[in-house]
Amino acid sequence: VQSHKLMSPTRTVISTESHKCRVTSTESHKLTSHRRTEVDEIYSDQVKSETTASSCNMVANGDVLKSEDKKPACDTDINKVTSNGKVEQFDIDCKPKMNKTTILKNVFVVSLGFTFLFTAFSSMANLQTSLNKEEGVGAWSLSTIYVTMIASCMFLPNFVIGRLGCKWTIPIAMTGYILYMCANFYAIKSTMIPASIIVGLGAAPLWSAKCTYLTQLGVWYAKLTSRDQDAVINMFFGCFFLFFQSSQIWGNLVSSLVFTPDSDNKTSNRVCGAKFSPNDATGNETDNFKQSSEKVYTVCGIYLGSAVIAVIIVSIFLDKITLDKERNEDDRKLSPRLFISTFRHLVSSPIQLMLIPVTIYSGMEQAFMGGDFTKAYISCTLGIWNLGYI
């Protein structure tokens, strides 16, 4: 409200006690010059104070104002004037940008895409130390993936999502997994290590984009259904991991069915189990590790096709979203800010320091079970075709 138009029979003021736009009925006489001067002083710094009033549908009972103009995006802010004449911001609760059916469809699309992708990748990872055992190619490739992912987590997620958005970050990051499947057709260090680096660099933005996307859908769905926000987000993540974990079933069934031999092989002159030597990859006389090139190419081809289907599903059927919380320009630049913040939190949080040994143990345990244990106790004794079943 322009201070120079306060001569009307009903004057408009901003309540300084509740910090909300209100209309206060007054006597139908003109303001004195002293009062006009006082009002001018309050709003002297607010050159555009009329914008605040135009954003409000003022009512005489003092309720919170509603916008008559175009509504801002959900969870964005509009200005309010405080008693000291400064402009602050408050949230506007707006209608979500998707309906319930569209939200549920996108949850399904994300879940299905990741199921196809990790049907390929998880099962191929399970086979690495047994199928690509020469010169430790399989173990080196898996190690490279997770070392690279550590560096990726520190720098890339904000930068990639800020530039591509959640929708396109997911399929583009998935293409790294396609390259990894292709590398397994000719599994040597010069093909597997570069492919592993690409997978590791894409993995952190992939999972960050997925989590951000599902969380935003959960927030919108909770508003539409008037349900608890945390409960809806947990439900969406539960549905996602229901699909995701099933990928271990389908992928391992593929490898076991393809690798199953016509007759049982026997282990001869070979020590398996606790006395198995992980470095003894070439001098064995057992057929339990051996597979024909035709079967290896068949498995790699199926996994490659599964990864391609994942990219196609997400690219075509996943809807693009605009996050309620818009990212600033800093998120669009490569910055060590997250790296620095992480280590500041690390050294200042005793709880975080105590979690580090647990995390290291968990990683080493999974590496041992998926690598050496698998090769020594399953592939060596029972055959690589039983690996998927177990």
mmCIF file of C-alpha atoms in Angstrom:
data_model
loop_
_atom_site.group_PDB
_atom_site.id
_atom_site.type_symbol
_atom_site.label_atom_id
_atom_site.label_comp_id
_atom_site.label_asym_id
_atom_site.label_seq_id
_atom_site.Cartn_x
_atom_site.Cartn_y
_atom_site.Cartn_z
ATOM 1 C CA VAL A 1 0.000 0.000 0.000
ATOM 2 C CA GLN A 2 1.568 3.262 -1.030
ATOM 3 C CA SER A 3 2.027 5.562 1.918
ATOM 4 C CA HIS A 4 0.959 8.567 -0.170
ATOM 5 C CA LYS A 5 -2.543 7.087 -0.619
ATOM 6 C CA LEU A 6 -3.433 6.770 3.054
ATOM 7 C CA MET A 7 -6.042 9.568 2.791
ATOM 8 C CA SER A 8 -8.971 7.225 2.070
ATOM 9 C CA PRO A 9 -11.890 6.908 4.575
ATOM 10 C CA THR A 10 -10.666 3.413 5.461
ATOM 11 C CA ARG A 11 -6.924 3.293 5.974
ATOM 12 C CA THR A 12 -4.882 0.149 5.344
ATOM 13 C CA VAL A 13 -2.060 -0.731 7.684
ATOM 14 C CA ILE A 14 0.138 -3.713 8.306
ATOM 15 C CA SER A 15 -0.312 -5.169 11.775
ATOM 16 C CA THR A 16 2.980 -4.961 13.657
ATOM 17 C CA GLU A 17 1.960 -7.442 16.333
ATOM 18 C CA SER A 18 1.127 -10.485 14.218
ATOM 19 C CA HIS A 19 3.376 -9.645 11.230
ATOM 20 C CA LYS A 20 0.495 -10.409 8.836
ATOM 21 C CA CYS A 21 -1.351 -8.246 6.346
ATOM 22 C CA ARG A 22 -4.625 -7.020 7.876
ATOM 23 C CA VAL A 23 -7.248 -4.398 7.341
ATOM 24 C CA THR A 24 -8.144 -2.328 10.367
ATOM 25 C CA SER A 25 -11.324 -0.297 10.227
ATOM 26 C CA THR A 26 -10.873 3.311 11.324
ATOM 27 C CA GLU A 27 -12.833 6.460 11.612
ATOM 28 C CA SER A 28 -13.722 8.086 8.329
ATOM 29 C CA HIS A 29 -11.627 11.209 8.784
ATOM 30 C CA LYS A 30 -8.362 12.192 7.197
ATOM 31 C CA LEU A 31 -5.042 11.257 8.753
ATOM 32 C CA THR A 32 -3.210 14.055 10.415
ATOM 33 C CA SER A 33 0.070 15.175 8.952
ATOM 34 C CA HIS A 34 1.836 13.811 12.038
ATOM 35 C CA ARG A 35 0.435 10.306 11.447
ATOM 36 C CA ARG A 36 1.315 10.406 7.762
ATOM 37 C CA THR A 37 4.879 11.312 8.633
ATOM 38 C CA GLU A 38 5.052 8.374 11.063
ATOM 39 C CA VAL A 39 3.814 5.938 8.435
ATOM 40 C CA ASP A 40 6.246 7.341 5.874
ATOM 41 C CA GLU A 41 9.126 6.667 8.258
ATOM 42 C CA ILE A 42 8.065 3.064 8.810
ATOM 43 C CA TYR A 43 8.015 2.323 5.099
ATOM 44 C CA SER A 44 10.786 4.615 3.926
ATOM 45 C CA ASP A 45 12.998 1.637 3.051
ATOM 46 C CA GLN A 46 10.215 -0.248 1.254
ATOM 47 C CA VAL A 47 10.148 1.249 -2.226
ATOM 48 C CA LYS A 48 8.111 -1.674 -3.483
ATOM 49 C CA SER A 49 5.823 -2.115 -0.506
ATOM 50 C CA GLU A 50 2.815 -2.108 -2.813
ATOM 51 C CA THR A 51 3.955 -5.521 -4.043
ATOM 52 C CA THR A 52 3.213 -6.988 -0.640
ATOM 53 C CA ALA A 53 -0.295 -5.591 -0.621
ATOM 54 C CA SER A 54 -1.013 -6.743 -4.154
ATOM 55 C CA SER A 55 -0.023 -10.269 -3.108
ATOM 56 C CA CYS A 56 -2.725 -10.275 -0.459
ATOM 57 C CA ASN A 57 -6.473 -10.476 -0.435
ATOM 58 C CA MET A 58 -7.025 -8.370 2.688
ATOM 59 C CA VAL A 59 -10.042 -9.054 4.872
ATOM 60 C CA ALA A 60 -11.382 -7.036 7.760
ATOM 61 C CA ASN A 61 -11.306 -9.868 10.305
ATOM 62 C CA GLY A 62 -7.495 -10.023 10.325
ATOM 63 C CA ASP A 63 -7.003 -13.518 8.810
ATOM 64 C CA VAL A 64 -3.799 -14.444 7.046
ATOM 65 C CA LEU A 65 -3.769 -13.003 3.548
ATOM 66 C CA LYS A 66 -4.186 -15.085 0.397
ATOM 67 C CA SER A 67 -2.675 -14.419 -2.975
ATOM 68 C CA GLU A 68 -4.887 -12.989 -5.719
ATOM 69 C CA ASP A 69 -2.149 -12.972 -8.297
ATOM 70 C CA LYS A 70 -0.272 -15.923 -9.677
ATOM 71 C CA LYS A 71 0.645 -18.239 -6.829
ATOM 72 C CA PRO A 72 4.306 -18.922 -6.188
ATOM 73 C CA ALA A 73 5.694 -22.412 -6.393
ATOM 74 C CA CYS A 74 5.185 -24.734 -3.470
ATOM 75 C CA ASP A 75 7.308 -24.050 -0.435
ATOM 76 C CA THR A 76 8.558 -20.775 -1.879
ATOM 77 C CA ASP A 77 8.422 -17.526 0.001
ATOM 78 C CA ILE A 78 6.724 -14.157 -0.342
ATOM 79 C CA ASN A 79 7.558 -11.026 1.572
ATOM 80 C CA LYS A 80 6.004 -9.792 4.778
ATOM 81 C CA VAL A 81 6.658 -6.512 6.565
ATOM 82 C CA THR A 82 7.660 -6.592 10.215
ATOM 83 C CA SER A 83 7.186 -3.944 12.859
ATOM 84 C CA ASN A 84 10.633 -2.471 12.293
ATOM 85 C CA GLY A 85 9.948 -1.922 8.614
ATOM 86 C CA LYS A 86 12.112 -4.806 7.341
ATOM 87 C CA VAL A 87 10.972 -7.403 4.842
ATOM 88 C CA GLU A 88 11.050 -11.058 5.883
ATOM 89 C CA GLN A 89 9.727 -14.171 4.185
ATOM 90 C CA PHE A 90 7.165 -16.808 5.003
ATOM 91 C CA ASP A 91 6.165 -20.051 3.353
ATOM 92 C CA ILE A 92 3.149 -20.560 1.159
ATOM 93 C CA ASP A 93 1.650 -24.054 1.160
ATOM 94 C CA CYS A 94 0.680 -24.729 -2.449
ATOM 95 C CA LYS A 95 -0.860 -27.541 -4.389
ATOM 96 C CA PRO A 96 1.646 -30.262 -5.438
ATOM 97 C CA LYS A 97 2.701 -30.328 -9.071
ATOM 98 C CA MET A 98 1.512 -33.913 -9.727
ATOM 99 C CA ASN A 99 -1.665 -35.810 -9.010
ATOM 100 C CA LYS A 100 -1.686 -39.018 -7.014
ATOM 101 C CA THR A 101 -1.815 -41.334 -10.032
ATOM 102 C CA THR A 102 1.175 -39.654 -11.677
ATOM 103 C CA ILE A 103 3.178 -39.797 -8.460
ATOM 104 C CA LEU A 104 2.554 -43.524 -8.026
ATOM 105 C CA LYS A 105 3.387 -44.120 -11.684
ATOM 106 C CA ASN A 106 6.755 -42.408 -11.278
ATOM 107 C CA VAL A 107 7.561 -44.408 -8.143
ATOM 108 C CA PHE A 108 6.901 -47.554 -10.150
ATOM 109 C CA VAL A 109 9.009 -46.364 -13.104
ATOM 110 C CA VAL A 110 12.021 -45.557 -10.900
ATOM 111 C CA SER A 111 11.714 -48.896 -9.113
ATOM 112 C CA LEU A 112 11.374 -50.863 -12.349
ATOM 113 C CA GLY A 113 14.299 -49.067 -13.981
ATOM 114 C CA PHE A 114 16.632 -49.807 -11.075
ATOM 115 C CA THR A 115 15.438 -53.421 -11.003
ATOM 116 C CA PHE A 116 16.471 -53.960 -14.621
ATOM 117 C CA LEU A 117 19.760 -52.124 -14.132
ATOM 118 C CA PHE A 118 20.865 -54.015 -11.034
ATOM 119 C CA THR A 119 19.578 -57.321 -12.342
ATOM 120 C CA ALA A 120 22.520 -56.881 -14.670
ATOM 121 C CA PHE A 121 25.105 -55.163 -12.487
ATOM 122 C CA SER A 122 24.665 -56.961 -9.143
ATOM 123 C CA SER A 123 24.695 -60.386 -10.773
ATOM 124 C CA MET A 124 27.723 -59.524 -12.894
ATOM 125 C CA ALA A 125 29.496 -58.270 -9.774
ATOM 126 C CA ASN A 126 28.778 -61.597 -8.067
ATOM 127 C CA LEU A 127 30.535 -63.403 -10.913
ATOM 128 C CA GLN A 128 33.592 -61.159 -11.184
ATOM 129 C CA THR A 129 36.037 -62.999 -8.914
ATOM 130 C CA SER A 130 35.051 -66.377 -10.350
ATOM 131 C CA LEU A 131 34.530 -65.557 -14.013
ATOM 132 C CA ASN A 132 37.313 -62.972 -14.415
ATOM 133 C CA LYS A 133 39.832 -64.460 -12.003
ATOM 134 C CA GLU A 134 42.925 -64.238 -14.205
ATOM 135 C CA GLU A 135 45.294 -61.558 -12.902
ATOM 136 C CA GLY A 136 42.598 -60.594 -10.412
ATOM 137 C CA VAL A 137 40.731 -58.587 -13.051
ATOM 138 C CA GLY A 138 37.355 -59.081 -11.403
ATOM 139 C CA ALA A 139 38.522 -58.072 -7.938
ATOM 140 C CA TRP A 140 40.422 -55.065 -9.279
ATOM 141 C CA SER A 141 37.386 -53.851 -11.216
ATOM 142 C CA LEU A 142 35.101 -54.018 -8.168
ATOM 143 C CA SER A 143 37.668 -52.246 -6.002
ATOM 144 C CA THR A 144 38.035 -49.504 -8.597
ATOM 145 C CA ILE A 145 34.282 -48.918 -8.690
ATOM 146 C CA TYR A 146 33.997 -48.256 -4.981
ATOM 147 C CA VAL A 147 37.189 -46.219 -4.658
ATOM 148 C CA THR A 148 35.974 -43.969 -7.459
ATOM 149 C CA MET A 149 32.533 -43.762 -5.886
ATOM 150 C CA ILE A 150 34.061 -42.351 -2.692
ATOM 151 C CA ALA A 151 35.562 -39.446 -4.638
ATOM 152 C CA SER A 152 32.363 -39.021 -6.637
ATOM 153 C CA CYS A 153 30.258 -38.704 -3.490
ATOM 154 C CA MET A 154 32.321 -35.715 -2.372
ATOM 155 C CA PHE A 155 32.073 -33.583 -5.497
ATOM 156 C CA LEU A 156 29.619 -34.682 -8.178
ATOM 157 C CA PRO A 157 26.022 -35.158 -6.903
ATOM 158 C CA ASN A 158 25.111 -31.479 -6.404
ATOM 159 C CA PHE A 159 26.945 -30.433 -9.559
ATOM 160 C CA VAL A 160 25.353 -33.051 -11.831
ATOM 161 C CA ILE A 161 21.823 -32.808 -10.412
ATOM 162 C CA GLY A 162 22.020 -29.018 -10.431
ATOM 163 C CA ARG A 163 22.767 -29.012 -14.150
ATOM 164 C CA LEU A 164 20.771 -31.990 -15.413
ATOM 165 C CA GLY A 165 17.955 -32.288 -12.890
ATOM 166 C CA CYS A 166 16.929 -35.505 -11.165
ATOM 167 C CA LYS A 167 15.113 -36.984 -14.168
ATOM 168 C CA TRP A 168 18.045 -36.875 -16.638
ATOM 169 C CA THR A 169 20.761 -37.559 -14.074
ATOM 170 C CA ILE A 170 19.349 -41.064 -13.584
ATOM 171 C CA PRO A 171 19.460 -42.398 -17.197
ATOM 172 C CA ILE A 172 22.721 -40.637 -18.028
ATOM 173 C CA ALA A 173 24.413 -42.155 -14.968
ATOM 174 C CA MET A 174 22.971 -45.533 -15.934
ATOM 175 C CA THR A 175 24.870 -45.476 -19.212
ATOM 176 C CA GLY A 176 28.085 -46.047 -17.255
ATOM 177 C CA TYR A 177 26.728 -49.427 -16.198
ATOM 178 C CA ILE A 178 26.042 -50.250 -19.849
ATOM 179 C CA LEU A 179 29.717 -49.618 -20.624
ATOM 180 C CA TYR A 180 30.674 -51.931 -17.760
ATOM 181 C CA MET A 181 28.537 -54.717 -19.227
ATOM 182 C CA CYS A 182 30.198 -54.174 -22.607
ATOM 183 C CA ALA A 183 33.677 -54.375 -21.041
ATOM 184 C CA ASN A 184 32.910 -57.865 -19.743
ATOM 185 C CA PHE A 185 32.809 -59.196 -23.312
ATOM 186 C CA TYR A 186 36.585 -58.727 -23.322
ATOM 187 C CA ALA A 187 37.499 -58.715 -19.657
ATOM 188 C CA ILE A 188 41.057 -57.483 -19.301
ATOM 189 C CA LYS A 189 42.421 -54.721 -17.098
ATOM 190 C CA SER A 190 42.651 -52.192 -19.915
ATOM 191 C CA THR A 191 38.894 -52.469 -20.554
ATOM 192 C CA MET A 192 37.530 -53.248 -17.105
ATOM 193 C CA ILE A 193 39.357 -50.561 -15.098
ATOM 194 C CA PRO A 194 38.247 -47.583 -17.248
ATOM 195 C CA ALA A 195 34.701 -48.931 -17.307
ATOM 196 C CA SER A 196 34.799 -49.309 -13.523
ATOM 197 C CA ILE A 197 35.928 -45.697 -13.113
ATOM 198 C CA ILE A 198 32.977 -44.495 -15.200
ATOM 199 C CA VAL A 199 30.563 -46.586 -13.131
ATOM 200 C CA GLY A 200 31.990 -45.206 -9.890
ATOM 201 C CA LEU A 201 31.739 -41.600 -11.077
ATOM 202 C CA GLY A 202 28.116 -42.073 -12.097
ATOM 203 C CA ALA A 203 26.992 -44.111 -9.107
ATOM 204 C CA ALA A 204 26.933 -41.248 -6.581
ATOM 205 C CA PRO A 205 24.817 -38.871 -8.742
ATOM 206 C CA LEU A 206 22.578 -41.817 -9.682
ATOM 207 C CA TRP A 207 21.694 -42.731 -6.105
ATOM 208 C CA SER A 208 21.482 -39.113 -4.969
ATOM 209 C CA ALA A 209 19.078 -38.265 -7.802
ATOM 210 C CA LYS A 210 16.957 -41.315 -7.063
ATOM 211 C CA CYS A 211 16.692 -40.485 -3.359
ATOM 212 C CA THR A 212 15.905 -36.823 -4.065
ATOM 213 C CA TYR A 213 13.262 -37.771 -6.635
ATOM 214 C CA LEU A 214 11.488 -40.263 -4.368
ATOM 215 C CA THR A 215 11.612 -37.891 -1.413
ATOM 216 C CA GLN A 216 10.000 -35.094 -3.420
ATOM 217 C CA LEU A 217 7.269 -37.437 -4.643
ATOM 218 C CA GLY A 218 6.656 -38.491 -1.048
ATOM 219 C CA VAL A 219 6.267 -34.879 0.077
ATOM 220 C CA TRP A 220 3.708 -34.162 -2.649
ATOM 221 C CA TYR A 221 1.778 -37.380 -2.049
ATOM 222 C CA ALA A 222 1.591 -36.652 1.678
ATOM 223 C CA LYS A 223 0.074 -33.228 0.944
ATOM 224 C CA LEU A 224 -2.484 -34.684 -1.455
ATOM 225 C CA THR A 225 -3.573 -37.428 0.928
ATOM 226 C CA SER A 226 -3.162 -35.501 4.215
ATOM 227 C CA ARG A 227 -0.921 -38.254 5.540
ATOM 228 C CA ASP A 228 2.243 -38.067 7.597
ATOM 229 C CA GLN A 229 5.115 -37.011 5.358
ATOM 230 C CA ASP A 230 7.742 -39.306 6.879
ATOM 231 C CA ALA A 231 5.402 -42.290 6.664
ATOM 232 C CA VAL A 232 4.742 -41.711 2.963
ATOM 233 C CA ILE A 233 8.441 -41.255 2.140
ATOM 234 C CA ASN A 234 9.302 -44.452 4.029
ATOM 235 C CA MET A 235 6.525 -46.273 2.145
ATOM 236 C CA PHE A 236 7.892 -45.121 -1.215
ATOM 237 C CA PHE A 237 11.428 -46.196 -0.316
ATOM 238 C CA GLY A 238 10.101 -49.523 0.931
ATOM 239 C CA CYS A 239 8.340 -50.126 -2.396
ATOM 240 C CA PHE A 240 11.491 -49.149 -4.254
ATOM 241 C CA PHE A 241 13.720 -51.586 -2.366
ATOM 242 C CA LEU A 242 11.119 -54.352 -2.725
ATOM 243 C CA PHE A 243 11.688 -54.136 -6.483
ATOM 244 C CA PHE A 244 15.400 -53.408 -6.189
ATOM 245 C CA GLN A 245 16.293 -56.395 -4.001
ATOM 246 C CA SER A 246 14.404 -58.737 -6.318
ATOM 247 C CA SER A 247 17.055 -57.978 -8.935
ATOM 248 C CA GLN A 248 19.373 -60.401 -7.134
ATOM 249 C CA ILE A 249 16.863 -63.172 -7.803
ATOM 250 C CA TRP A 250 16.396 -62.590 -11.532
ATOM 251 C CA GLY A 251 20.027 -61.874 -12.347
ATOM 252 C CA ASN A 252 21.444 -64.844 -10.472
ATOM 253 C CA LEU A 253 18.855 -67.171 -11.983
ATOM 254 C CA VAL A 254 20.020 -66.073 -15.430
ATOM 255 C CA SER A 255 23.664 -66.878 -14.736
ATOM 256 C CA SER A 256 22.933 -70.229 -13.114
ATOM 257 C CA LEU A 257 20.588 -71.363 -15.864
ATOM 258 C CA VAL A 258 22.978 -70.374 -18.643
ATOM 259 C CA PHE A 259 26.103 -71.814 -16.987
ATOM 260 C CA THR A 260 24.542 -75.135 -15.942
ATOM 261 C CA PRO A 261 26.632 -77.905 -17.616
ATOM 262 C CA ASP A 262 25.288 -80.986 -19.347
ATOM 263 C CA SER A 263 27.053 -83.255 -16.835
ATOM 264 C CA ASP A 264 28.502 -82.759 -13.365
ATOM 265 C CA ASN A 265 32.137 -81.719 -13.292
ATOM 266 C CA LYS A 266 34.597 -83.097 -10.785
ATOM 267 C CA THR A 267 37.284 -81.282 -8.882
ATOM 268 C CA SER A 268 40.716 -82.911 -9.200
ATOM 269 C CA ASN A 269 44.086 -81.876 -7.815
ATOM 270 C CA ARG A 270 42.448 -78.762 -6.468
ATOM 271 C CA VAL A 271 42.223 -77.528 -2.891
ATOM 272 C CA CYS A 272 39.012 -75.626 -2.117
ATOM 273 C CA GLY A 273 37.518 -74.127 1.006
ATOM 274 C CA ALA A 274 39.721 -72.848 3.834
ATOM 275 C CA LYS A 275 42.963 -73.949 2.103
ATOM 276 C CA PHE A 276 42.058 -72.343 -1.196
ATOM 277 C CA SER A 277 44.677 -69.920 -2.514
ATOM 278 C CA PRO A 278 43.090 -66.817 -4.101
ATOM 279 C CA ASN A 279 46.279 -66.251 -6.114
ATOM 280 C CA ASP A 280 46.083 -69.695 -7.709
ATOM 281 C CA ALA A 281 43.977 -68.702 -10.687
ATOM 282 C CA THR A 282 45.666 -70.469 -13.588
ATOM 283 C CA GLY A 283 47.183 -73.712 -12.367
ATOM 284 C CA ASN A 284 43.981 -75.570 -11.564
ATOM 285 C CA GLU A 285 42.771 -78.732 -13.177
ATOM 286 C CA THR A 286 39.108 -78.357 -12.336
ATOM 287 C CA ASP A 287 36.390 -77.447 -14.770
ATOM 288 C CA ASN A 288 34.285 -75.767 -12.083
ATOM 289 C CA PHE A 289 35.593 -72.327 -13.055
ATOM 290 C CA LYS A 290 35.683 -72.900 -16.779
ATOM 291 C CA GLN A 291 32.911 -71.719 -19.067
ATOM 292 C CA SER A 292 32.753 -71.632 -22.818
ATOM 293 C CA SER A 293 33.019 -68.263 -24.515
ATOM 294 C CA GLU A 294 29.556 -68.800 -25.976
ATOM 295 C CA LYS A 295 27.962 -69.045 -22.523
ATOM 296 C CA VAL A 296 29.924 -66.074 -21.200
ATOM 297 C CA TYR A 297 28.812 -63.953 -24.150
ATOM 298 C CA THR A 298 25.222 -65.098 -23.646
ATOM 299 C CA VAL A 299 25.198 -63.997 -20.012
ATOM 300 C CA CYS A 300 26.916 -60.694 -20.817
ATOM 301 C CA GLY A 301 24.460 -60.081 -23.644
ATOM 302 C CA ILE A 302 21.431 -60.686 -21.408
ATOM 303 C CA TYR A 303 22.821 -58.361 -18.754
ATOM 304 C CA LEU A 304 23.663 -55.721 -21.354
ATOM 305 C CA GLY A 305 20.114 -55.875 -22.705
ATOM 306 C CA SER A 306 18.706 -55.540 -19.197
ATOM 307 C CA ALA A 307 20.771 -52.399 -18.555
ATOM 308 C CA VAL A 308 19.682 -50.868 -21.877
ATOM 309 C CA ILE A 309 16.029 -51.544 -21.046
ATOM 310 C CA ALA A 310 16.528 -49.733 -17.731
ATOM 311 C CA VAL A 311 17.803 -46.605 -19.492
ATOM 312 C CA ILE A 312 14.934 -46.693 -22.001
ATOM 313 C CA ILE A 313 12.277 -47.084 -19.283
ATOM 314 C CA VAL A 314 13.545 -44.158 -17.233
ATOM 315 C CA SER A 315 14.198 -41.894 -20.217
ATOM 316 C CA ILE A 316 10.732 -42.349 -21.726
ATOM 317 C CA PHE A 317 8.360 -42.885 -18.832
ATOM 318 C CA LEU A 318 9.853 -40.943 -15.904
ATOM 319 C CA ASP A 319 8.419 -37.436 -15.578
ATOM 320 C CA LYS A 320 10.655 -34.441 -15.084
ATOM 321 C CA ILE A 321 10.141 -32.646 -11.780
ATOM 322 C CA THR A 322 10.991 -29.252 -10.373
ATOM 323 C CA LEU A 323 12.070 -29.496 -6.761
ATOM 324 C CA ASP A 324 10.255 -27.401 -4.180
ATOM 325 C CA LYS A 325 13.627 -26.307 -2.868
ATOM 326 C CA GLU A 326 15.359 -24.686 -5.789
ATOM 327 C CA ARG A 327 19.094 -25.164 -6.097
ATOM 328 C CA ASN A 328 21.322 -22.096 -6.052
ATOM 329 C CA GLU A 329 24.141 -21.256 -8.417
ATOM 330 C CA ASP A 330 26.750 -22.807 -6.131
ATOM 331 C CA ASP A 331 25.138 -26.213 -6.687
ATOM 332 C CA ARG A 332 25.815 -25.869 -10.412
ATOM 333 C CA LYS A 333 29.565 -25.548 -9.921
ATOM 334 C CA LEU A 334 32.219 -28.058 -8.958
ATOM 335 C CA SER A 335 33.175 -27.162 -5.428
ATOM 336 C CA PRO A 336 35.051 -28.765 -2.525
ATOM 337 C CA ARG A 337 32.378 -27.397 -0.184
ATOM 338 C CA LEU A 338 30.735 -30.785 0.452
ATOM 339 C CA PHE A 339 34.136 -32.393 0.941
ATOM 340 C CA ILE A 340 35.127 -29.771 3.516
ATOM 341 C CA SER A 341 31.755 -29.904 5.275
ATOM 342 C CA THR A 342 31.962 -33.688 5.496
ATOM 343 C CA PHE A 343 35.325 -33.651 7.232
ATOM 344 C CA ARG A 344 34.291 -30.826 9.525
ATOM 345 C CA HIS A 345 31.352 -32.903 10.621
ATOM 346 C CA LEU A 346 33.601 -35.938 10.898
ATOM 347 C CA VAL A 347 36.050 -34.388 13.332
ATOM 348 C CA SER A 348 33.357 -32.652 15.375
ATOM 349 C CA SER A 349 30.991 -35.596 15.858
ATOM 350 C CA PRO A 350 32.043 -38.397 18.243
ATOM 351 C CA ILE A 351 29.119 -40.525 17.069
ATOM 352 C CA GLN A 352 30.288 -40.248 13.456
ATOM 353 C CA LEU A 353 33.818 -41.233 14.464
ATOM 354 C CA MET A 354 32.492 -44.336 16.213
ATOM 355 C CA LEU A 355 30.542 -45.303 13.091
ATOM 356 C CA ILE A 356 33.660 -45.336 10.917
ATOM 357 C CA PRO A 357 35.030 -48.693 12.182
ATOM 358 C CA VAL A 358 31.590 -50.259 11.738
ATOM 359 C CA THR A 359 31.401 -48.973 8.178
ATOM 360 C CA ILE A 360 34.903 -50.234 7.363
ATOM 361 C CA TYR A 361 34.094 -53.654 8.818
ATOM 362 C CA SER A 362 30.871 -53.858 6.817
ATOM 363 C CA GLY A 363 32.698 -53.052 3.585
ATOM 364 C CA MET A 364 35.464 -55.572 4.228
ATOM 365 C CA GLU A 365 32.958 -58.264 5.184
ATOM 366 C CA GLN A 366 30.925 -57.763 2.032
ATOM 367 C CA ALA A 367 34.059 -57.759 -0.120
ATOM 368 C CA PHE A 368 35.252 -61.005 1.459
ATOM 369 C CA MET A 369 31.872 -62.726 1.108
ATOM 370 C CA GLY A 370 31.360 -61.565 -2.458
ATOM 371 C CA GLY A 371 34.941 -62.255 -3.513
ATOM 372 C CA ASP A 372 37.168 -64.787 -1.784
ATOM 373 C CA PHE A 373 34.457 -66.777 0.000
ATOM 374 C CA THR A 374 32.402 -67.069 -3.171
ATOM 375 C CA LYS A 375 35.361 -68.318 -5.196
ATOM 376 C CA ALA A 376 36.752 -70.707 -2.559
ATOM 377 C CA TYR A 377 33.592 -72.272 -1.137
ATOM 378 C CA ILE A 378 31.066 -72.105 -3.973
ATOM 379 C CA SER A 379 32.649 -71.823 -7.396
ATOM 380 C CA CYS A 380 35.592 -74.109 -6.571
ATOM 381 C CA THR A 381 33.590 -76.834 -4.837
ATOM 382 C CA LEU A 382 30.174 -76.717 -6.480
ATOM 383 C CA GLY A 383 30.833 -74.973 -9.783
ATOM 384 C CA ILE A 384 30.239 -71.452 -10.995
ATOM 385 C CA TRP A 385 26.757 -72.405 -12.239
ATOM 386 C CA ASN A 386 25.608 -72.932 -8.640
ATOM 387 C CA LEU A 387 26.754 -69.479 -7.599
ATOM 388 C CA GLY A 388 23.508 -67.844 -8.660
ATOM 389 C CA TYR A 389 21.323 -70.354 -6.858
ATOM 390 C CA ILE A 390 23.224 -69.874 -3.584
#
